Tab-separated table of C-alpha atoms and ligand atoms in Angstrom:
chain	number	residue	atom	x	y	z
A	840	MET	CA	93.261	22.290	-9.992
A	841	ASP	CA	93.788	23.625	-6.504
A	842	LEU	CA	91.739	22.663	-3.484
A	843	PHE	CA	89.435	25.652	-3.825
A	844	GLU	CA	88.598	24.888	-7.470
A	845	LEU	CA	87.974	21.236	-6.705
A	846	GLU	CA	85.659	22.123	-3.842
A	847	THR	CA	83.826	24.669	-5.983
A	848	TRP	CA	83.152	22.023	-8.633
A	849	LEU	CA	81.966	19.556	-6.019
A	850	ARG	CA	79.451	22.143	-4.786
A	851	GLU	CA	78.343	23.162	-8.308
A	852	LYS	CA	74.632	22.653	-8.957
A	853	ASN	CA	74.093	24.530	-12.215
A	854	SER	CA	73.539	21.991	-14.986
A	855	ALA	CA	74.963	24.202	-17.764
A	856	GLN	CA	78.152	24.608	-15.719
A	857	LEU	CA	78.307	20.898	-15.000
A	858	GLU	CA	77.943	20.196	-18.706
A	859	LYS	CA	81.322	21.941	-19.143
A	860	LEU	CA	82.884	19.644	-16.546
A	861	TRP	CA	81.453	16.520	-18.216
A	862	ARG	CA	82.751	17.680	-21.605
A	863	GLN	CA	86.223	18.434	-20.313
A	864	ALA	CA	86.482	15.082	-18.517
A	865	ASP	CA	85.275	13.206	-21.582
A	866	HIS	CA	87.741	15.088	-23.756
A	867	VAL	CA	90.649	14.250	-21.435
A	868	ARG	CA	89.503	10.616	-21.352
A	869	ALA	CA	89.339	10.362	-25.155
A	870	HIS	CA	92.710	12.063	-25.576
A	871	SER	CA	94.588	10.138	-22.881
A	872	VAL	CA	93.117	6.615	-22.739
A	873	GLY	CA	91.085	6.512	-25.938
A	874	ASN	CA	87.701	5.089	-26.846
A	875	ALA	CA	88.227	1.510	-25.722
A	876	VAL	CA	86.420	0.313	-22.617
A	877	HIS	CA	88.438	-2.431	-20.932
A	878	LEU	CA	86.579	-5.275	-19.313
A	879	ARG	CA	87.826	-6.893	-16.110
A	880	GLY	CA	86.072	-10.076	-14.987
A	881	LEU	CA	85.292	-9.687	-11.277
A	882	LEU	CA	85.378	-12.920	-9.311
A	883	GLU	CA	84.289	-12.661	-5.672
A	884	ILE	CA	86.125	-15.696	-4.310
A	885	SER	CA	85.131	-15.498	-0.619
A	886	ASN	CA	82.798	-13.503	1.623
A	887	HIS	CA	84.554	-14.491	4.851
A	888	CYS	CA	86.048	-11.463	6.577
A	889	SER	CA	87.930	-10.803	9.796
A	890	ARG	CA	87.464	-7.029	9.694
A	891	GLU	CA	84.896	-4.731	11.258
A	892	CYS	CA	84.571	-2.113	8.510
A	893	GLN	CA	81.558	-0.136	9.679
A	894	TYR	CA	80.040	0.298	6.210
A	895	CYS	CA	80.426	-3.176	4.775
A	896	GLY	CA	77.728	-5.846	4.766
A	897	ILE	CA	80.191	-8.759	5.002
A	898	HIS	CA	81.958	-7.454	8.154
A	899	VAL	CA	82.936	-10.038	10.773
A	900	GLY	CA	80.086	-9.125	13.120
A	901	ARG	CA	77.427	-10.129	10.608
A	902	LYS	CA	76.454	-13.452	12.167
A	903	ASP	CA	73.367	-14.184	10.038
A	904	LEU	CA	75.203	-14.153	6.717
A	905	GLU	CA	75.958	-17.501	5.099
A	906	ARG	CA	79.658	-17.570	4.261
A	907	TYR	CA	81.346	-19.177	1.246
A	908	ARG	CA	84.825	-19.694	-0.108
A	909	MET	CA	85.103	-20.827	-3.731
A	910	THR	CA	87.054	-24.001	-4.445
A	911	ARG	CA	89.950	-24.097	-6.869
A	912	PRO	CA	87.974	-26.046	-9.541
A	913	GLU	CA	85.110	-23.531	-9.281
A	914	ILE	CA	87.541	-20.648	-9.699
A	915	GLU	CA	89.231	-22.302	-12.680
A	916	GLN	CA	85.869	-22.840	-14.347
A	917	CYS	CA	84.990	-19.132	-14.013
A	918	ILE	CA	88.387	-18.178	-15.366
A	919	HIS	CA	87.883	-20.365	-18.450
A	920	GLN	CA	84.550	-18.638	-18.969
A	921	LEU	CA	85.970	-15.131	-18.796
A	922	VAL	CA	88.744	-16.116	-21.196
A	923	ASP	CA	85.977	-17.271	-23.592
A	924	PHE	CA	84.281	-13.881	-23.186
A	925	GLY	CA	87.531	-12.255	-24.349
A	926	TYR	CA	88.268	-10.335	-21.133
A	927	GLY	CA	91.882	-9.297	-20.615
A	928	THR	CA	91.946	-9.250	-16.814
A	929	VAL	CA	90.639	-11.278	-13.896
A	930	VAL	CA	90.064	-9.506	-10.581
A	931	LEU	CA	90.132	-11.837	-7.585
A	932	GLN	CA	88.298	-10.114	-4.751
A	933	ALA	CA	87.329	-11.227	-1.237
A	934	GLY	CA	86.824	-10.077	2.319
A	935	GLU	CA	89.942	-10.175	4.454
A	936	ASP	CA	89.619	-13.933	4.788
A	937	PRO	CA	92.218	-15.624	7.011
A	938	GLY	CA	91.105	-18.919	5.462
A	939	ILE	CA	92.604	-17.841	2.132
A	940	ILE	CA	96.121	-19.025	2.788
A	941	PRO	CA	98.853	-17.155	0.923
A	942	SER	CA	100.143	-20.266	-0.870
A	943	SER	CA	96.689	-20.974	-2.362
A	944	ILE	CA	96.688	-17.562	-4.066
A	945	GLU	CA	100.311	-18.024	-5.077
A	946	ASP	CA	99.443	-21.350	-6.752
A	947	LEU	CA	96.347	-19.922	-8.358
A	948	VAL	CA	98.177	-16.902	-9.794
A	949	THR	CA	100.938	-19.183	-11.109
A	950	TRP	CA	98.304	-21.362	-12.784
A	951	ILE	CA	96.509	-18.359	-14.344
A	952	LYS	CA	99.737	-16.888	-15.697
A	953	GLY	CA	100.833	-20.274	-17.029
A	954	ASN	CA	97.560	-21.163	-18.701
A	955	THR	CA	96.006	-17.905	-19.892
A	956	TYR	CA	97.078	-14.518	-21.212
A	957	LEU	CA	95.142	-12.738	-18.440
A	958	ALA	CA	96.411	-9.879	-16.337
A	959	VAL	CA	95.755	-10.675	-12.679
A	960	THR	CA	94.409	-8.099	-10.259
A	961	LEU	CA	94.143	-8.973	-6.570
A	962	SER	CA	91.772	-7.255	-4.146
A	963	LEU	CA	92.196	-9.254	-0.948
A	964	GLY	CA	92.570	-6.500	1.636
A	965	GLU	CA	95.542	-5.488	3.781
A	966	ARG	CA	98.195	-8.203	3.755
A	967	PRO	CA	101.771	-8.384	5.128
A	968	LEU	CA	104.656	-7.316	2.928
A	969	GLU	CA	105.992	-10.862	2.588
A	970	VAL	CA	102.644	-12.154	1.320
A	971	LEU	CA	102.265	-9.319	-1.157
A	972	ARG	CA	105.787	-10.025	-2.379
A	973	ARG	CA	105.083	-13.735	-2.911
A	974	TRP	CA	101.938	-12.973	-4.897
A	975	LYS	CA	103.822	-10.467	-7.026
A	976	GLN	CA	106.592	-12.979	-7.682
A	977	ALA	CA	103.956	-15.535	-8.721
A	978	GLY	CA	102.912	-13.082	-11.435
A	979	ALA	CA	100.144	-10.876	-10.021
A	980	ASP	CA	100.051	-7.617	-11.974
A	981	ARG	CA	97.794	-5.272	-10.028
A	982	TYR	CA	96.277	-4.723	-6.590
A	983	LEU	CA	93.150	-2.839	-5.594
A	984	LEU	CA	92.839	-1.410	-2.091
A	985	ARG	CA	90.570	1.552	-1.638
A	986	ILE	CA	91.568	4.052	1.004
A	987	GLU	CA	87.787	4.852	1.251
A	988	THR	CA	88.643	8.366	2.562
A	989	THR	CA	92.021	10.022	3.103
A	990	ASP	CA	90.731	11.849	6.168
A	991	GLN	CA	92.504	10.131	9.028
A	992	ALA	CA	89.863	10.677	11.729
A	993	LEU	CA	87.045	9.551	9.436
A	994	LEU	CA	88.958	6.506	8.193
A	995	ASP	CA	89.893	5.473	11.738
A	996	SER	CA	86.234	5.738	12.769
A	997	ILE	CA	85.041	3.410	9.986
A	998	HIS	CA	87.950	0.938	10.295
A	999	PRO	CA	88.117	0.000	13.986
A	1000	GLY	CA	91.338	-1.714	15.035
A	1001	ARG	CA	93.188	-0.982	11.808
A	1002	PRO	CA	94.508	2.567	11.761
A	1003	TYR	CA	94.908	4.860	8.796
A	1004	GLY	CA	98.660	4.223	8.672
A	1005	SER	CA	98.324	0.504	7.989
A	1006	ARG	CA	96.250	1.059	4.840
A	1007	MET	CA	98.540	3.838	3.635
A	1008	ASP	CA	101.609	1.670	4.325
A	1009	THR	CA	100.108	-1.213	2.372
A	1010	LEU	CA	99.530	1.064	-0.616
A	1011	ASP	CA	103.163	2.259	-0.452
A	1012	ARG	CA	104.410	-1.336	-0.266
A	1013	LEU	CA	102.327	-2.325	-3.263
A	1014	SER	CA	103.896	0.324	-5.454
A	1015	GLN	CA	107.394	-0.476	-4.174
A	1016	LEU	CA	106.819	-4.124	-5.092
A	1017	GLY	CA	105.967	-3.076	-8.646
A	1018	TYR	CA	102.222	-3.701	-8.664
A	1019	GLU	CA	99.980	-1.417	-10.666
A	1020	VAL	CA	98.164	0.170	-7.745
A	1021	GLY	CA	94.478	0.967	-7.515
A	1022	SER	CA	92.745	2.816	-4.746
A	1023	GLY	CA	89.710	5.029	-4.429
A	1024	ILE	CA	86.925	6.227	-2.194
A	1025	MET	CA	83.277	5.928	-1.343
A	1026	VAL	CA	81.366	9.181	-1.775
A	1027	GLY	CA	78.785	10.138	0.847
A	1028	ILE	CA	80.250	8.468	3.933
A	1029	PRO	CA	78.532	10.023	6.968
A	1030	GLY	CA	80.830	12.775	8.193
A	1031	GLN	CA	82.625	13.176	4.830
A	1032	THR	CA	82.895	16.825	3.772
A	1033	TYR	CA	83.471	18.572	0.435
A	1034	GLU	CA	86.937	19.545	1.593
A	1035	MET	CA	87.805	15.929	2.380
A	1036	VAL	CA	86.758	14.759	-1.081
A	1037	ALA	CA	88.710	17.584	-2.751
A	1038	LYS	CA	91.771	16.422	-0.785
A	1039	ASP	CA	91.113	12.802	-1.826
A	1040	ILE	CA	91.282	13.852	-5.499
A	1041	GLN	CA	94.582	15.648	-4.888
A	1042	TRP	CA	95.860	12.526	-3.145
A	1043	PHE	CA	94.978	10.374	-6.208
A	1044	LYS	CA	97.242	12.633	-8.225
A	1045	ASP	CA	100.030	12.764	-5.629
A	1046	MET	CA	100.000	8.950	-5.441
A	1047	ASP	CA	100.054	8.738	-9.244
A	1048	LEU	CA	97.477	5.938	-8.959
A	1049	ASP	CA	97.168	3.521	-11.872
A	1050	MET	CA	93.512	2.738	-11.093
A	1051	ILE	CA	90.902	4.816	-9.278
A	1052	GLY	CA	87.617	3.272	-8.098
A	1053	ILE	CA	84.908	5.703	-7.024
A	1054	GLY	CA	81.429	4.722	-5.929
A	1055	PRO	CA	78.584	5.988	-3.764
A	1056	PHE	CA	78.391	4.903	-0.130
A	1057	ILE	CA	75.214	2.796	0.082
A	1058	PRO	CA	74.000	2.229	3.660
A	1059	HIS	CA	73.496	-1.423	4.591
A	1060	LYS	CA	70.954	-2.141	7.326
A	1061	ASP	CA	73.101	-4.803	8.984
A	1062	THR	CA	76.073	-2.515	9.579
A	1063	PRO	CA	76.883	0.116	12.224
A	1064	LEU	CA	76.600	2.792	9.513
A	1065	SER	CA	72.984	1.918	8.695
A	1066	ASP	CA	71.745	4.852	10.715
A	1067	THR	CA	73.662	7.358	8.656
A	1068	LEU	CA	71.945	10.545	9.771
A	1069	SER	CA	73.022	10.265	13.402
A	1070	ARG	CA	76.649	10.770	12.328
A	1071	VAL	CA	76.191	13.827	10.175
A	1072	THR	CA	77.223	16.975	11.952
A	1073	SER	CA	76.780	19.796	9.440
A	1074	LYS	CA	74.393	19.274	6.558
A	1075	LYS	CA	76.050	22.101	4.648
A	1076	GLU	CA	79.404	20.346	4.609
A	1077	GLN	CA	78.224	16.732	4.211
A	1078	VAL	CA	78.863	15.332	0.733
A	1079	SER	CA	75.976	13.294	-0.610
A	1080	GLY	CA	76.320	9.926	-2.284
A	1081	THR	CA	74.146	10.833	-5.260
A	1082	GLU	CA	74.888	9.790	-8.801
A	1083	THR	CA	75.720	13.347	-9.860
A	1084	MET	CA	78.120	13.807	-6.956
A	1085	VAL	CA	79.908	10.533	-7.747
A	1086	ASN	CA	80.144	11.531	-11.401
A	1087	LYS	CA	81.650	14.877	-10.394
A	1088	VAL	CA	84.343	13.001	-8.449
A	1089	ILE	CA	84.968	10.716	-11.436
A	1090	ALA	CA	85.203	13.669	-13.839
A	1091	LEU	CA	87.560	15.643	-11.571
A	1092	SER	CA	89.705	12.534	-11.003
A	1093	ARG	CA	89.986	11.998	-14.758
A	1094	ILE	CA	91.117	15.611	-15.236
A	1095	ALA	CA	93.615	15.296	-12.352
A	1096	CYS	CA	94.893	11.857	-13.441
A	1097	PRO	CA	94.497	11.635	-17.242
A	1098	GLU	CA	96.172	8.232	-17.670
A	1099	ALA	CA	94.491	6.337	-14.839
A	1100	ASN	CA	92.116	3.466	-15.466
A	1101	ILE	CA	88.815	4.516	-13.908
A	1102	PRO	CA	85.915	2.041	-13.711
A	1103	ALA	CA	82.218	2.751	-14.023
A	1104	THR	CA	81.627	0.960	-10.724
A	1105	THR	CA	78.926	-1.555	-9.862
A	1106	ALA	CA	77.867	0.625	-6.900
A	1107	LEU	CA	77.138	3.436	-9.347
A	1108	ALA	CA	75.210	1.053	-11.596
A	1109	SER	CA	73.275	0.008	-8.485
A	1110	ILE	CA	71.933	3.496	-7.751
A	1111	ASN	CA	70.973	4.021	-11.407
A	1112	THR	CA	70.285	0.600	-12.880
A	1113	LYS	CA	69.107	2.112	-16.174
A	1114	PHE	CA	72.072	4.202	-17.254
A	1115	GLY	CA	74.537	4.343	-14.338
A	1116	ARG	CA	77.382	2.700	-16.228
A	1117	GLU	CA	76.836	4.656	-19.459
A	1118	LYS	CA	76.801	7.972	-17.603
A	1119	ALA	CA	80.033	7.229	-15.752
A	1120	LEU	CA	81.659	6.177	-19.039
A	1121	SER	CA	80.627	9.516	-20.537
A	1122	HIS	CA	81.998	11.466	-17.559
A	1123	GLY	CA	85.552	10.145	-17.506
A	1124	ALA	CA	85.431	6.393	-16.828
A	1125	ASN	CA	87.053	3.872	-19.216
A	1126	VAL	CA	86.725	0.468	-17.516
A	1127	VAL	CA	83.868	-1.870	-16.586
A	1128	MET	CA	84.133	-4.862	-14.267
A	1129	PRO	CA	81.486	-7.399	-15.268
A	1130	ASN	CA	80.707	-9.832	-12.484
A	1131	VAL	CA	81.687	-13.431	-13.282
A	1132	THR	CA	80.947	-14.839	-9.811
A	1133	PRO	CA	78.584	-17.850	-9.911
A	1134	LYS	CA	75.002	-16.832	-9.172
A	1135	VAL	CA	74.793	-18.874	-5.953
A	1136	TYR	CA	77.663	-16.908	-4.454
A	1137	ARG	CA	77.098	-13.414	-5.768
A	1138	VAL	CA	73.987	-12.925	-3.608
A	1139	LEU	CA	76.121	-13.762	-0.569
A	1140	TYR	CA	78.778	-11.187	-1.441
A	1141	ASP	CA	76.429	-8.733	0.197
A	1142	ILE	CA	78.652	-5.672	0.705
A	1143	TYR	CA	75.781	-3.212	0.101
A	1144	PRO	CA	72.075	-3.628	-0.703
A	1145	GLY	CA	70.532	-3.470	-4.168
A	1146	LYS	CA	73.745	-4.503	-5.903
A	1147	ALA	CA	73.334	-4.427	-9.681
A	1148	CYS	CA	73.439	-7.759	-11.543
A	1149	ILE	CA	72.829	-9.760	-8.365
A	1150	SER	CA	70.404	-12.234	-9.929
A	1151	GLU	CA	72.150	-12.548	-13.268
A	1152	THR	CA	74.586	-15.068	-14.654
A	1153	ALA	CA	77.990	-14.178	-16.054
A	1154	ASP	CA	76.616	-14.745	-19.588
A	1155	VAL	CA	73.806	-12.249	-19.096
A	1156	CYS	CA	76.135	-9.642	-17.568
A	1157	HIS	CA	78.544	-10.114	-20.443
A	1158	SER	CA	76.054	-9.406	-23.230
A	1159	CYS	CA	74.305	-6.610	-21.298
A	1160	ILE	CA	77.550	-4.746	-20.679
A	1161	LYS	CA	78.750	-5.103	-24.271
A	1162	LYS	CA	75.442	-3.672	-25.491
A	1163	ARG	CA	75.642	-0.721	-23.090
A	1164	ILE	CA	79.193	0.148	-24.175
A	1165	ARG	CA	78.323	0.051	-27.859
A	1166	SER	CA	75.123	2.078	-27.306
A	1167	ILE	CA	77.237	5.124	-26.413
A	1168	GLY	CA	79.576	4.745	-29.380
A	1169	ARG	CA	82.490	3.222	-27.499
A	1170	GLU	CA	84.362	0.053	-28.353
A	1171	ILE	CA	85.343	-2.977	-26.266
A	1172	GLY	CA	89.052	-2.942	-25.408
A	1173	SER	CA	91.273	-5.875	-26.200
A	1174	GLY	CA	94.314	-7.136	-24.290
A	1175	PRO	CA	95.093	-6.457	-20.638
A	1176	GLY	CA	94.392	-2.707	-20.777
A	1177	SER	CA	97.234	-1.821	-18.424
A	1178	ARG	CA	97.935	1.758	-17.473
A	1179	LYS	CA	100.039	3.432	-20.142
A	1180	LYS	CA	102.382	6.173	-19.009
A	1181	VAL	CA	102.530	8.205	-22.200
A	1182	ILE	CA	100.790	11.482	-21.548
A	1183	SER	CA	102.730	14.675	-20.962
A	1184	SER	CA	101.641	16.848	-18.090
A	1185	ASN	CA	100.299	19.642	-20.309
A	1186	LEU	CA	96.717	18.408	-19.895
A	1187	ASN	CA	96.594	19.344	-16.248
B	1229	SAH	N1	88.380	-6.756	1.416
B	1229	SAH	C1	88.718	-5.989	0.254
B	1229	SAH	C2	87.538	-5.828	-0.695
B	1229	SAH	C3	86.439	-5.043	-0.061
B	1229	SAH	S1	84.936	-4.895	-0.980
B	1229	SAH	C4	89.294	-4.666	0.689
B	1229	SAH	O1	89.213	-4.316	1.867
B	1229	SAH	O2	89.845	-3.968	-0.144
B	1229	SAH	C5	85.385	-3.675	-2.149
B	1229	SAH	C6	84.875	-2.270	-1.915
B	1229	SAH	O3	83.466	-2.244	-1.748
B	1229	SAH	C7	85.375	-1.570	-0.668
B	1229	SAH	O4	86.673	-1.104	-0.815
B	1229	SAH	C8	84.364	-0.435	-0.509
B	1229	SAH	O5	84.810	0.748	-1.148
B	1229	SAH	C9	83.124	-0.986	-1.236
B	1229	SAH	N2	81.995	-1.070	-0.280
B	1229	SAH	C10	81.900	-1.828	0.824
B	1229	SAH	N3	80.747	-1.542	1.489
B	1229	SAH	C11	80.108	-0.580	0.787
B	1229	SAH	C12	78.890	0.157	0.957
B	1229	SAH	N4	78.086	-0.039	2.006
B	1229	SAH	N5	78.557	1.069	0.017
B	1229	SAH	C13	79.351	1.259	-1.056
B	1229	SAH	N6	80.512	0.626	-1.261
B	1229	SAH	C14	80.901	-0.288	-0.352
């Protein structure tokens, strides 16, 4: 699809028309990645952060937030639990925490690869090439780093002190090092236009991303972006962070990138707690990331308000998610669920 078509779909309001988009995305999903929904256990290992991301509730300026960093035995216990649940991947996520020393992750990844069959995904922010290389050599398989928006001026304004180029360079390094690379965007950032989002979708394709995470921007009162309206210049051009808009971006990304692993994100489940995940799975998504963080810590990983599953245990999340997947006639994936490069380009 060219930029004009993408933008036209993003602006589409007619539900009969949208039904065609949902059907096409679901068809491409079934044909290219199948019916299995892969589960990735998400472990939020630290909420310390040295960055000032203007949208994020755990940014460095948030002085009132109690900070935590999980210990190695705590992490190992959670990993044993997610192995028992049958998940094929662990995702280790954190703020950009200088207290997480590279060798601790290196040791941890070595332990996971030596003691489990899990694929390891890291989501630990922008890190130097040498560190990323060490983690890869220890056995890490994948890395998630959302670009948030590919519009340089907008990205620079929400990431003070860390320009656009450094995030882009990190993504390039990750693919050169042989990681499966995941990126993605928030939809509805103040100042984000339809054209920008259409370009983001083209960028996903140009980057040949292995994983694409798309969620709504959810304003957090303790961040500079809490007062979202003051930033919006033209209402006509501003993309909203509604469920339908996010699902349009998911559907268009699936059509543009048939083989990518696309999660039904927690942020989407947070704005529609009833059926957010099921809807995303029916509109192109094929992955869910159940939270396996201990209950005491997950409330402190306060990146946005109203986060789904905040007061639940890993056990509860596990059975709830399995039920939701089966309720829409899909099956639970087995194994690591890596990206498979098998599809010819004739679907595009
Ligand atoms: N430090 C890591 C992990 C960040 S948290 C990194 O920089 O990659 C993971 C994701 O949560 C972010 O990439 C962002 O897309 C999302 N997020 C943060 N704040 C948010 C908000 N207010 N609304 C919606 N999503 C948010």
